[in-house]
Amino acid sequence: MTKPLRALIVEDSKDDAELLLRELRHGGFDPDYVQVETSEAMSSELSARTWDIVFADYTMPHFNAIDALALLHNIGLDLPFIIVSGTIGEDRAVKAMKAGAHDYIFKGNLKRLIPAVERELRDAVVRRKRLQAEKTVHRLAYTDPVTELPNRTKFIEYIKETVAVGLQEHHSVGLLIMDIDRFKDVNNTLGYASGDALLRQIGVRLRSTLSGQELVARLGSDEFGILVPRLTSANDIEQFVKNIQNILEAPFVIDGIPIAVEASIGAALWPDHADEEALLQRADIAMYHSKQMMSGYAVYSPEYNLYSSKKLSLMAELRDAIDQSGQLLLHFQPKVEIATGRIVGTEALVRWQHPRLGLLMPDKFIAICENTGLMNTLTRWVLTEALNHCQAARQEGVLSQVSVNFSARSLHNKNLPEVIENILKAIGTEPDRLTIEITESAIMLDPNCAEKNLTALSRMGIHLSIDDFGTGYTSLANLKRLPVNEIKIDKSFVINMLNDKSDAMIVRSVINIGHTFGMRVVAEGVESKEILDALADLGCDEAQGYYISRPQACELLRKWSATSPWKFPTASS
Ligand code: C2E
Ligand code: MG
Ligand code: MG
């Protein structure tokens, strides 16, 4: 049986080519060949077809074997290359081998041809396999398997290369880090396969914003990096960020479910903000800042570093503030029944009267508590303080309910029902005076544990409320399963409901969903009479917001109620 051989013969003599072909056929090959004798013809044949081997004469009138080899290497081909030539001197043979020829054979001694061809074809297969293996290892080491984008290792190498070019060519380099907001919720609600699918789609959209020189990489779980190598001005990077924000606007569709994606982006520039080593870290700091500020985007500034060391010292001070009391205080905001104007409860909102920094709002310290294990201590303090106020009011004949916010960490504390039961007993308050507010994302962090705790609390008679409803990914199935009494529509929808059709639609649907499940619906963020009236028309049960009252200290709230149209129910009313 003959073996097919696609042979490119670089040779000026037809007769010599014929001799070569005869020898090949004799050796069991069936050559499919083309004969060329110039560089142009060779290069066009190489690009037109796939070849198994090249045979080249050493010298021809218009071409030679060394140039033919160079041409082969220039286009990145690694084909067996055998020189078949009249007698050449030892020095030329060495030169040819050094240039990368695999063998040379004298035309007068063609007997050596077949063993050489067979050996070189075998070697070429081995070389190809090795190359393939190397490419695979390289790909695995530098590619993220989920999105097929370059990974962190590749990204860091690219930063170094790009900064080196920037240094030579005198231009800036921009680095962006983008972190998907609330990605955990997607994983927890829809499963990891859907989370991966979302990341892949985000990767595809990000790639579509690139114009050629930029590199997009997946740096970690829900973190992407984008390197912009040639910045002419800081505005360029803003334009880039805008492009990214635009392409994320349309919802992603995973298994038929539309998912809105929001991201926090941090930018740092070389050489303005950092050397190549610190560039990634600075962009990271900017990203965290934008997340904290919920600004969507931030460019690095040195004060953000300060902010993090400030955060560290705040943490230590907070521990003391909780222990030694006096510095933490509660403000209460009334919740009114829209139909009657009665105050049906108050929400306890914690504040920190800091000796140097003044009155700090919860957004400045709740996250620190979450991350440092102080949360359970803080929640216990708030709960005790709020129930004490509630109990004192009762003794004066004011029948108020109180709502307390629970963070994810407190909700997933295994002893939660026991802890609360002990506090209620110690103060002597009935459980149905207390409402616990939890957010959708806190539930989603560990739905099973949440369900267990919430069921136990509900059995004790405590009321449960889902706060900031509409901002998370609670599935209706979850909502149905949980023993929830109330949902609070997130203020971001309520505030704009008169000007924004989609917000109005969300408010209306949340009211309907809540009523379908037999829950009371509370609108937070009611800032005007017009909004309150609109909510009344939609059948919303309760309202809370600046239009009624800002959160304030307990005594002030009671004084305010005495002269306002909104009244606390009393034992006599
Ligand atoms: P939240 O539970 O959704 O509380 C409502 C927030 O909206 C409060 O902000 C309140 O002052 C503000 N607000 C009320 N009415 C209006 C309005 O008409 N317009 C606008 N624009 N805002 C309004 P605050 O007190 O800064 O609390 C922020 C968040 O901090 C709370 O959101 C809650 O999630 C958390 N938080 C507060 N106290 C505690 C606590 O004791 N424990 C825990 N874990 N979180 C707390
Ligand atoms: Mg709340
Ligand atoms: Mg809320």
Coordinates of C-alpha atoms and ligand atoms in Angstrom, one line a residue:
M1 CA 0.0 0.0 0.0
T2 CA 1.4 3.4 -0.9
K3 CA 1.6 6.2 1.6
P4 CA 0.3 9.6 0.5
L5 CA 2.9 12.4 0.8
R6 CA 2.2 16.1 0.2
A7 CA 5.6 17.3 -1.0
L8 CA 6.8 20.8 -1.9
I9 CA 9.8 20.5 -4.2
V10 CA 12.0 23.6 -4.4
E11 CA 14.1 22.8 -7.4
D12 CA 15.0 24.4 -10.8
S13 CA 15.7 21.1 -12.6
K14 CA 12.8 19.1 -13.9
D15 CA 15.0 16.0 -14.3
D16 CA 16.3 16.2 -10.7
A17 CA 12.8 16.5 -9.4
E18 CA 11.8 13.5 -11.4
L19 CA 14.6 11.5 -10.0
L20 CA 13.5 12.4 -6.5
L21 CA 9.9 11.5 -7.2
R22 CA 10.9 8.1 -8.6
E23 CA 12.9 7.3 -5.5
L24 CA 9.9 8.3 -3.3
R25 CA 7.5 6.1 -5.3
H26 CA 10.0 3.3 -5.1
G27 CA 10.1 3.7 -1.3
G28 CA 6.3 3.2 -1.1
F29 CA 5.2 6.9 -1.2
D30 CA 2.5 8.4 -3.4
P31 CA 3.7 11.9 -3.7
D32 CA 1.2 14.7 -4.4
Y33 CA 3.7 17.4 -5.3
V34 CA 4.3 20.9 -6.7
Q35 CA 7.6 22.1 -7.9
V36 CA 8.7 25.7 -7.4
E37 CA 11.9 27.6 -8.0
T38 CA 11.4 31.1 -6.6
S39 CA 10.7 32.6 -3.2
E40 CA 7.3 34.0 -4.4
A41 CA 6.1 30.7 -5.8
M42 CA 7.1 28.9 -2.6
S43 CA 5.4 31.3 -0.3
S44 CA 2.2 31.3 -2.3
E45 CA 2.2 27.4 -2.3
L46 CA 2.8 27.4 1.5
S47 CA -0.1 29.6 2.2
A48 CA -2.4 27.9 -0.3
R49 CA -2.1 24.3 1.0
T50 CA -1.0 22.0 3.8
W51 CA 2.3 20.2 3.2
D52 CA 3.9 17.2 4.8
I53 CA 7.5 17.9 3.8
V54 CA 9.8 20.2 1.8
F55 CA 12.6 19.1 -0.4
A56 CA 15.0 21.9 -1.5
D57 CA 18.0 22.1 -3.8
Y58 CA 20.9 23.9 -2.2
T59 CA 21.5 26.5 -4.9
M60 CA 19.3 27.6 -7.8
P61 CA 19.6 30.6 -10.2
H62 CA 17.0 32.7 -8.3
F63 CA 16.7 31.0 -4.9
N64 CA 18.5 28.8 -2.4
A65 CA 17.8 26.3 0.4
I66 CA 18.8 28.7 3.3
D67 CA 16.4 31.4 2.1
A68 CA 13.7 28.8 1.6
L69 CA 14.2 27.7 5.2
A70 CA 14.0 31.3 6.5
L71 CA 10.8 31.8 4.5
L72 CA 9.3 28.6 6.2
H73 CA 10.3 29.8 9.6
N74 CA 9.0 33.3 9.0
I75 CA 5.5 32.1 8.4
G76 CA 5.8 29.9 11.5
L77 CA 5.7 26.5 9.9
D78 CA 7.7 23.6 11.3
L79 CA 7.8 21.1 8.4
P80 CA 10.4 18.5 7.8
F81 CA 12.9 20.2 5.5
I82 CA 15.4 18.0 3.6
I83 CA 18.1 19.4 1.3
V84 CA 18.6 17.3 -1.8
S85 CA 21.6 18.7 -3.6
G86 CA 24.6 18.1 -5.8
T87 CA 27.8 17.8 -3.8
I88 CA 28.1 20.6 -1.2
G89 CA 31.1 21.2 1.0
E90 CA 31.1 20.2 4.6
D91 CA 30.9 23.9 5.7
R92 CA 27.7 24.5 3.7
A93 CA 26.1 21.3 5.0
V94 CA 26.8 22.5 8.6
K95 CA 25.5 25.9 7.8
A96 CA 22.3 24.4 6.4
M97 CA 21.8 22.2 9.5
K98 CA 22.4 25.1 11.8
A99 CA 19.8 27.1 9.9
G100 CA 17.3 24.4 10.8
A101 CA 17.4 21.9 7.9
H102 CA 16.6 18.4 9.1
D103 CA 18.8 16.5 6.8
Y104 CA 20.8 16.9 3.6
I105 CA 21.1 14.2 0.9
F106 CA 23.4 14.2 -2.1
K107 CA 21.7 13.7 -5.4
G108 CA 24.3 11.0 -6.2
N109 CA 23.3 9.0 -3.1
L110 CA 19.5 8.9 -3.1
K111 CA 19.5 5.6 -1.2
R112 CA 19.5 7.6 2.0
L113 CA 16.3 9.4 1.0
I114 CA 13.6 7.1 2.1
P115 CA 14.9 6.3 5.7
A116 CA 15.4 10.1 6.1
V117 CA 11.9 11.0 5.0
E118 CA 10.4 8.3 7.2
R119 CA 12.3 9.5 10.2
E120 CA 11.5 13.1 9.7
L121 CA 7.8 12.5 9.3
R122 CA 7.8 10.5 12.5
D123 CA 9.7 13.3 14.3
A124 CA 7.3 15.9 13.0
V125 CA 4.4 14.1 14.5
V126 CA 6.2 14.0 17.9
R127 CA 7.0 17.7 17.6
R128 CA 3.4 18.5 16.7
K129 CA 2.1 16.5 19.7
R130 CA 4.6 18.2 22.1
L131 CA 3.7 21.6 20.8
Q132 CA 0.0 20.8 21.2
A133 CA 0.7 19.6 24.8
E134 CA 2.6 22.8 25.5
K135 CA -0.2 24.9 24.1
T136 CA -2.7 23.1 26.3
V137 CA -0.6 23.6 29.4
H138 CA -0.1 27.2 28.5
R139 CA -3.8 27.7 27.9
L140 CA -4.7 26.0 31.3
A141 CA -2.2 28.1 33.1
Y142 CA -3.4 31.4 31.6
T143 CA -7.0 30.9 30.9
D144 CA -10.1 30.9 33.1
P145 CA -12.0 27.7 32.4
V146 CA -15.5 29.2 32.9
T147 CA -15.3 32.2 30.6
E148 CA -12.3 31.2 28.5
L149 CA -10.9 34.7 29.1
P150 CA -7.3 35.2 30.3
N151 CA -6.9 34.6 34.0
R152 CA -5.3 36.7 36.7
T153 CA -1.8 35.3 36.0
K154 CA -2.0 36.3 32.3
F155 CA -3.4 39.7 33.3
I156 CA -0.5 40.4 35.6
E157 CA 2.0 39.4 32.9
Y158 CA 0.2 41.7 30.5
I159 CA 0.3 44.6 32.9
K160 CA 4.1 44.3 33.1
E161 CA 4.5 44.1 29.3
T162 CA 2.1 47.0 28.8
V163 CA 3.8 49.2 31.3
A164 CA 7.2 48.5 29.7
V165 CA 5.8 49.6 26.3
G166 CA 4.2 52.7 28.0
L167 CA 7.6 53.6 29.4
Q168 CA 9.3 53.5 26.0
E169 CA 6.5 55.2 24.1
H170 CA 5.5 57.7 26.8
H171 CA 1.9 57.0 27.3
S172 CA -0.3 56.1 30.3
V173 CA -1.9 52.8 31.0
G174 CA -5.3 52.4 32.5
L175 CA -6.5 49.5 34.6
L176 CA -10.1 48.8 35.5
I177 CA -11.5 46.3 38.0
M178 CA -15.1 45.4 37.7
D179 CA -17.0 43.5 40.4
I180 CA -20.5 42.3 39.8
D181 CA -22.9 43.5 42.6
R182 CA -24.8 40.8 44.4
F183 CA -23.5 38.0 42.3
K184 CA -23.8 35.7 45.3
D185 CA -27.5 36.1 45.1
V186 CA -27.5 34.7 41.5
N187 CA -25.5 31.7 42.6
N188 CA -27.7 31.1 45.6
T189 CA -31.0 31.6 43.9
L190 CA -30.4 30.1 40.4
G191 CA -27.6 27.7 41.1
Y192 CA -23.9 27.7 40.2
A193 CA -24.5 26.6 36.6
S194 CA -26.6 29.7 36.0
G195 CA -23.9 31.8 37.8
D196 CA -21.3 30.4 35.4
A197 CA -23.5 31.1 32.4
L198 CA -24.0 34.7 33.5
L199 CA -20.2 35.1 33.9
R200 CA -19.7 33.8 30.4
Q201 CA -22.2 36.2 28.9
I202 CA -20.7 39.1 30.8
G203 CA -17.3 38.0 29.4
V204 CA -18.7 38.0 25.9
R205 CA -20.2 41.5 26.3
L206 CA -17.0 42.9 27.8
R207 CA -15.0 41.6 24.9
S208 CA -17.3 43.4 22.6
T209 CA -16.2 46.7 24.1
L210 CA -12.6 46.2 23.2
S211 CA -11.1 47.8 20.1
G212 CA -8.0 45.6 19.8
Q213 CA -5.2 46.5 22.2
E214 CA -7.1 46.1 25.4
L215 CA -7.2 42.9 27.4
V216 CA -10.1 41.7 29.4
A217 CA -9.5 39.0 32.0
R218 CA -11.5 37.2 34.7
L219 CA -9.6 37.9 38.0
G220 CA -11.6 36.0 40.5
S221 CA -15.1 34.8 41.3
D222 CA -17.2 37.8 40.1
E223 CA -14.3 40.1 39.3
F224 CA -13.1 41.1 35.8
G225 CA -10.0 43.2 34.9
I226 CA -9.6 45.3 31.8
L227 CA -6.3 46.8 30.8
V228 CA -6.3 49.8 28.5
P229 CA -2.7 50.1 27.1
R230 CA -2.6 53.5 25.4
L231 CA -4.3 56.3 27.2
T232 CA -3.9 59.8 25.9
S233 CA -5.9 61.4 28.7
A234 CA -7.8 60.4 31.9
N235 CA -11.0 61.1 29.9
D236 CA -10.3 58.0 27.8
I237 CA -10.8 55.8 30.7
E238 CA -14.1 57.4 31.6
Q239 CA -15.3 56.8 28.0
F240 CA -14.3 53.2 28.4
V241 CA -16.2 52.8 31.7
K242 CA -19.3 54.4 30.0
N243 CA -19.1 51.8 27.2
I244 CA -18.9 49.0 29.8
Q245 CA -21.9 50.4 31.7
N246 CA -23.9 50.7 28.5
I247 CA -23.3 47.1 27.4
L248 CA -24.4 45.9 30.9
E249 CA -27.7 47.8 30.7
A250 CA -29.8 45.3 28.9
P251 CA -30.7 42.3 31.1
F252 CA -28.9 39.0 30.7
V253 CA -31.1 36.1 30.0
I254 CA -30.2 32.8 31.7
D255 CA -32.5 29.8 31.2
G256 CA -35.2 32.2 30.1
I257 CA -34.9 34.4 33.2
P258 CA -33.9 38.0 32.7
I259 CA -31.2 39.1 35.2
A260 CA -30.3 42.7 35.6
V261 CA -26.6 43.1 36.3
E262 CA -25.0 46.1 38.1
A263 CA -21.3 46.4 38.6
S264 CA -18.9 48.5 40.6
I265 CA -15.9 49.6 38.7
G266 CA -12.6 51.0 40.0
A267 CA -9.9 52.6 37.9
A268 CA -6.2 53.3 38.5
L269 CA -3.7 54.8 36.0
W270 CA 0.0 54.2 35.5
P271 CA 2.1 56.2 36.2
D272 CA -0.3 58.7 37.9
H273 CA -1.5 56.4 40.7
A274 CA 1.0 53.6 41.0
D275 CA 3.9 51.7 39.6
E276 CA 3.2 48.4 37.8
E277 CA 3.3 46.4 41.0
A278 CA 0.7 48.4 42.9
L279 CA -1.6 49.2 39.9
L280 CA -3.9 46.2 40.4
Q281 CA -4.2 46.9 44.2
R282 CA -5.0 50.6 43.6
A283 CA -7.8 49.7 41.1
D284 CA -9.1 47.3 43.7
I285 CA -9.2 50.0 46.3
A286 CA -11.1 52.3 43.9
M287 CA -13.5 49.5 43.1
Y288 CA -14.2 48.9 46.8
H289 CA -14.8 52.6 47.3
S290 CA -17.3 52.7 44.4
K291 CA -19.1 49.7 45.9
Q292 CA -19.3 51.3 49.3
M293 CA -20.5 54.6 47.9
M294 CA -22.8 52.8 45.5
S295 CA -21.4 55.1 42.8
G296 CA -20.9 52.5 40.1
Y297 CA -17.4 53.9 39.3
A298 CA -14.5 55.5 41.1
V299 CA -11.0 56.5 40.0
Y300 CA -8.3 55.8 42.6
S301 CA -7.5 58.5 45.1
P302 CA -4.9 58.2 48.0
E303 CA -7.6 59.2 50.6
Y304 CA -9.4 55.8 49.9
N305 CA -6.3 54.2 51.5
L306 CA -6.7 56.4 54.5
Y307 CA -10.3 55.4 54.6
S308 CA -9.3 51.8 55.0
S309 CA -7.0 52.5 57.8
K310 CA -9.6 54.7 59.3
K311 CA -12.0 51.8 59.0
L312 CA -9.6 49.7 61.1
S313 CA -9.5 52.1 63.9
L314 CA -13.2 52.6 63.8
M315 CA -13.6 48.8 64.3
A316 CA -11.6 48.9 67.5
E317 CA -13.6 52.0 68.7
L318 CA -16.9 50.3 67.8
R319 CA -16.1 47.4 70.1
D320 CA -15.7 49.8 73.0
A321 CA -18.8 51.8 72.0
I322 CA -21.0 48.7 72.2
D323 CA -19.4 47.5 75.4
Q324 CA -19.3 50.8 77.3
S325 CA -22.6 52.1 75.9
G326 CA -23.4 55.7 75.9
Q327 CA -22.2 56.2 72.3
L328 CA -24.7 54.1 70.5
L329 CA -28.2 55.3 70.3
L330 CA -31.5 54.4 68.5
H331 CA -33.7 56.7 66.5
F332 CA -37.2 55.6 65.7
Q333 CA -39.2 56.2 62.5
P334 CA -42.9 55.8 62.6
K335 CA -44.8 53.4 60.3
V336 CA -48.4 54.5 59.6
E337 CA -51.4 52.7 58.4
I338 CA -52.4 54.6 55.3
A339 CA -56.2 54.1 55.6
T340 CA -56.4 55.4 59.2
G341 CA -53.3 57.5 59.8
R342 CA -52.6 55.5 62.9
I343 CA -49.0 54.9 63.9
V344 CA -48.8 51.1 63.9
G345 CA -45.2 50.7 64.8
T346 CA -41.7 52.3 64.7
E347 CA -38.5 51.1 63.1
A348 CA -35.4 51.3 65.4
L349 CA -32.4 52.6 63.4
V350 CA -29.1 52.6 65.1
R351 CA -26.7 55.6 65.2
W352 CA -23.3 56.1 66.7
Q353 CA -22.5 59.3 68.5
H354 CA -18.8 59.2 67.8
P355 CA -16.7 61.5 70.1
R356 CA -14.6 62.9 67.2
L357 CA -16.5 62.1 64.0
G358 CA -20.0 63.2 65.2
L359 CA -23.2 61.3 64.6
L360 CA -22.5 58.3 62.3
M361 CA -25.2 56.7 60.2
P362 CA -25.4 52.9 60.0
D363 CA -23.9 52.8 56.5
K364 CA -20.6 53.9 58.1
F365 CA -20.3 51.1 60.6
I366 CA -22.8 48.2 59.9
A367 CA -20.6 46.7 57.2
I368 CA -17.6 46.8 59.6
C369 CA -19.7 44.9 62.2
E370 CA -20.6 42.3 59.6
N371 CA -17.0 41.6 58.8
T372 CA -15.6 41.5 62.2
G373 CA -17.9 39.3 64.2
L374 CA -19.3 42.3 66.2
M375 CA -22.7 42.0 64.5
N376 CA -24.3 39.7 67.0
T377 CA -23.2 41.9 69.9
L378 CA -24.6 44.9 68.1
T379 CA -27.9 43.2 67.2
R380 CA -28.3 42.1 70.9
W381 CA -27.7 45.7 72.0
V382 CA -30.2 47.2 69.5
L383 CA -32.8 44.5 70.3
T384 CA -32.6 45.1 74.1
E385 CA -32.6 48.9 73.8
A386 CA -35.5 48.9 71.3
L387 CA -37.6 46.5 73.4
N388 CA -36.9 48.5 76.6
H389 CA -38.2 51.7 74.9
C390 CA -41.2 49.8 73.7
Q391 CA -41.9 48.5 77.1
A392 CA -41.5 51.9 78.7
A393 CA -43.9 53.4 76.2
R394 CA -46.5 50.7 77.1
Q395 CA -46.2 51.5 80.7
E396 CA -47.3 55.0 79.8
G397 CA -50.2 53.7 77.8
V398 CA -48.7 53.9 74.3
L399 CA -49.1 50.7 72.4
S400 CA -46.3 50.7 70.0
Q401 CA -44.8 47.8 68.0
V402 CA -41.1 48.0 67.2
S403 CA -39.2 46.8 64.2
V404 CA -35.5 45.8 64.4
N405 CA -33.2 45.3 61.4
F406 CA -31.3 42.0 61.3
S407 CA -28.2 41.6 59.3
A408 CA -27.3 38.4 57.4
R409 CA -24.9 37.3 60.0
S410 CA -27.4 37.7 62.9
L411 CA -30.0 35.8 60.9
H412 CA -27.8 32.8 60.4
N413 CA -26.8 32.6 64.1
K414 CA -27.9 29.1 65.1
N415 CA -28.9 30.2 68.6
L416 CA -31.0 33.1 67.4
P417 CA -34.4 32.0 68.6
E418 CA -33.1 31.2 72.0
V419 CA -31.2 34.5 72.3
I420 CA -34.3 36.5 71.4
E421 CA -36.6 34.5 73.7
N422 CA -34.2 35.3 76.6
I423 CA -34.2 39.0 75.8
L424 CA -38.0 39.1 75.5
K425 CA -38.4 37.3 78.8
A426 CA -35.9 39.4 80.6
I427 CA -37.7 42.6 79.5
G428 CA -41.2 41.1 79.9
T429 CA -42.4 42.0 76.3
E430 CA -44.8 39.9 74.3
P431 CA -43.3 38.5 71.2
D432 CA -45.9 40.0 68.9
R433 CA -44.6 43.5 69.8
L434 CA -41.5 42.8 67.9
T435 CA -41.0 42.7 64.1
I436 CA -37.7 41.5 62.7
E437 CA -36.7 43.0 59.3
I438 CA -34.4 41.0 57.1
T439 CA -33.3 41.7 53.6
E440 CA -33.8 39.4 50.7
S441 CA -30.1 38.9 50.2
A442 CA -29.6 38.0 53.8
I443 CA -32.1 35.2 53.4
M444 CA -30.5 34.0 50.2
L445 CA -27.1 33.7 51.8
D446 CA -28.3 30.4 53.3
P447 CA -32.0 29.9 52.6
N448 CA -32.2 26.6 54.7
C449 CA -30.8 28.1 57.9
A450 CA -32.9 31.3 57.4
E451 CA -36.0 29.2 57.0
K452 CA -35.3 27.2 60.1
N453 CA -34.7 30.3 62.2
L454 CA -37.6 32.3 60.7
T455 CA -40.0 29.4 61.3
A456 CA -38.9 29.1 64.9
L457 CA -39.3 32.9 65.5
S458 CA -42.6 33.0 63.8
R459 CA -43.9 30.1 66.0
M460 CA -42.9 32.2 69.0
G461 CA -45.2 34.9 67.7
I462 CA -42.6 37.4 66.4
H463 CA -43.5 39.2 63.2
L464 CA -41.2 38.9 60.2
S465 CA -40.7 41.5 57.5
I466 CA -38.7 41.4 54.3
D467 CA -36.9 44.8 54.0
D468 CA -35.7 46.5 50.8
F469 CA -38.0 44.2 48.8
G470 CA -37.3 44.4 45.0
T471 CA -33.6 44.8 45.2
G472 CA -32.7 41.1 45.6
Y473 CA -33.6 37.9 43.8
T474 CA -36.2 36.3 46.1
S475 CA -38.1 33.8 44.2
L476 CA -41.8 33.7 44.7
A477 CA -41.4 30.0 45.8
N478 CA -39.2 31.2 48.7
L479 CA -41.6 33.9 49.6
K480 CA -44.4 31.4 49.8
R481 CA -42.5 29.1 52.0
L482 CA -41.3 31.6 54.6
P483 CA -43.6 32.7 57.4
V484 CA -43.4 36.3 56.5
N485 CA -46.0 38.9 57.7
E486 CA -44.9 42.0 55.9
I487 CA -42.9 43.2 52.9
K488 CA -41.3 46.6 52.6
I489 CA -40.9 48.0 49.1
D490 CA -37.5 49.4 48.8
K491 CA -37.3 53.2 48.9
S492 CA -35.4 53.4 45.6
F493 CA -38.7 52.5 43.8
V494 CA -41.0 54.5 46.0
I495 CA -39.0 57.8 45.8
N496 CA -39.4 57.9 41.9
M497 CA -42.6 56.2 41.4
L498 CA -44.4 59.3 40.2
N499 CA -41.8 60.1 37.5
D500 CA -40.6 56.7 36.5
K501 CA -43.0 54.3 34.9
S502 CA -41.0 51.2 35.6
D503 CA -40.6 52.1 39.3
A504 CA -44.4 52.6 39.5
M505 CA -44.9 49.3 37.9
I506 CA -42.6 47.6 40.4
V507 CA -44.4 49.3 43.3
R508 CA -47.8 48.1 42.0
S509 CA -46.6 44.5 41.4
V510 CA -45.0 44.2 44.9
I511 CA -48.2 45.4 46.5
N512 CA -50.1 42.7 44.4
I513 CA -47.5 40.0 45.2
G514 CA -47.7 40.8 49.0
H515 CA -51.4 40.7 49.0
T516 CA -51.5 37.5 47.1
F517 CA -49.5 35.9 49.8
G518 CA -51.6 37.5 52.6
M519 CA -48.9 39.9 53.7
R520 CA -49.0 43.5 54.7
V521 CA -47.2 45.8 52.3
V522 CA -45.2 48.8 53.6
A523 CA -43.7 51.5 51.4
E524 CA -40.5 53.0 52.7
G525 CA -39.1 56.3 51.4
V526 CA -42.4 58.2 51.3
E527 CA -41.2 61.8 50.8
S528 CA -44.4 63.6 49.7
K529 CA -48.1 63.8 50.1
E530 CA -48.5 63.0 46.3
I531 CA -46.6 59.7 46.8
L532 CA -48.7 58.8 49.9
D533 CA -51.9 59.4 47.9
A534 CA -50.7 57.3 45.0
L535 CA -49.8 54.5 47.4
A536 CA -53.3 54.8 48.9
D537 CA -54.8 54.4 45.4
L538 CA -52.7 51.3 44.8
G539 CA -54.0 49.7 48.1
C540 CA -50.6 49.8 49.9
D541 CA -51.2 49.1 53.6
E542 CA -48.6 51.2 55.4
A543 CA -46.1 54.0 54.8
Q544 CA -42.9 55.2 56.3
G545 CA -40.8 58.1 55.2
Y546 CA -39.6 61.7 55.6
Y547 CA -43.0 63.0 54.6
I548 CA -44.4 61.5 57.8
S549 CA -41.4 61.8 60.0
R550 CA -37.6 61.5 59.9
P551 CA -36.2 58.9 62.3
Q552 CA -35.7 60.6 65.7
A553 CA -35.1 60.0 69.4
C554 CA -37.9 58.3 71.2
E555 CA -38.9 61.2 73.4
L556 CA -38.9 63.6 70.5
L557 CA -41.1 61.2 68.5
R558 CA -43.7 61.2 71.2
K559 CA -43.7 64.9 71.4
W560 CA -44.0 65.2 67.7
S561 CA -46.9 62.7 67.6
A562 CA -48.8 64.8 70.1
T563 CA -49.1 67.7 67.7
S564 CA -49.1 65.9 64.3
P565 CA -52.0 64.2 62.5
W566 CA -50.4 60.8 63.0
K567 CA -51.2 59.3 66.3
F568 CA -49.9 56.4 68.4
P569 CA -52.7 54.1 69.5
T570 CA -53.2 54.3 73.3
A571 CA -54.7 51.9 75.8
S572 CA -57.7 54.1 75.9
S573 CA -58.2 54.7 72.1
Ligands
C2E1 P1 -33.6 50.3 56.2 O1 -33.9 49.3 57.2 O2 -34.2 50.2 54.9 O3 -34.0 51.7 56.9 C1 -34.6 52.7 56.2 C2 -33.6 53.8 55.9 O4 -34.2 54.7 55.0 C3 -33.1 54.5 57.1 O5 -31.8 54.9 56.8 C4 -34.0 55.7 57.0 O6 -33.5 56.9 57.7 C5 -34.1 56.0 55.6 N1 -35.3 56.7 55.2 C6 -36.5 56.6 55.9 N2 -37.4 57.4 55.2 C7 -36.8 57.9 54.2 C8 -37.3 58.8 53.1 O7 -38.4 59.3 53.0 N3 -36.4 59.1 52.1 C9 -35.1 58.7 52.2 N4 -34.3 59.0 51.2 N5 -34.6 57.8 53.2 C10 -35.5 57.5 54.1 P2 -30.6 54.7 57.9 O8 -31.1 55.0 59.3 O9 -29.5 55.5 57.4 O10 -30.4 53.2 57.9 C11 -29.9 52.6 56.7 C12 -29.9 51.1 56.8 O11 -29.0 50.7 57.8 C13 -31.2 50.6 57.2 O12 -32.0 50.5 56.0 C14 -30.8 49.2 57.7 O13 -30.6 48.3 56.6 C15 -29.5 49.5 58.3 N6 -29.6 49.5 59.8 C16 -30.1 50.6 60.5 N7 -30.1 50.2 61.8 C17 -29.7 48.9 61.9 C18 -29.5 48.0 62.9 O14 -29.7 48.2 64.1 N8 -29.0 46.7 62.6 C19 -28.8 46.4 61.3 N9 -28.3 45.2 61.0 N10 -28.9 47.3 60.3 C20 -29.4 48.5 60.6
MG2 MG -35.4 48.3 57.8
MG3 MG -35.4 49.4 53.8

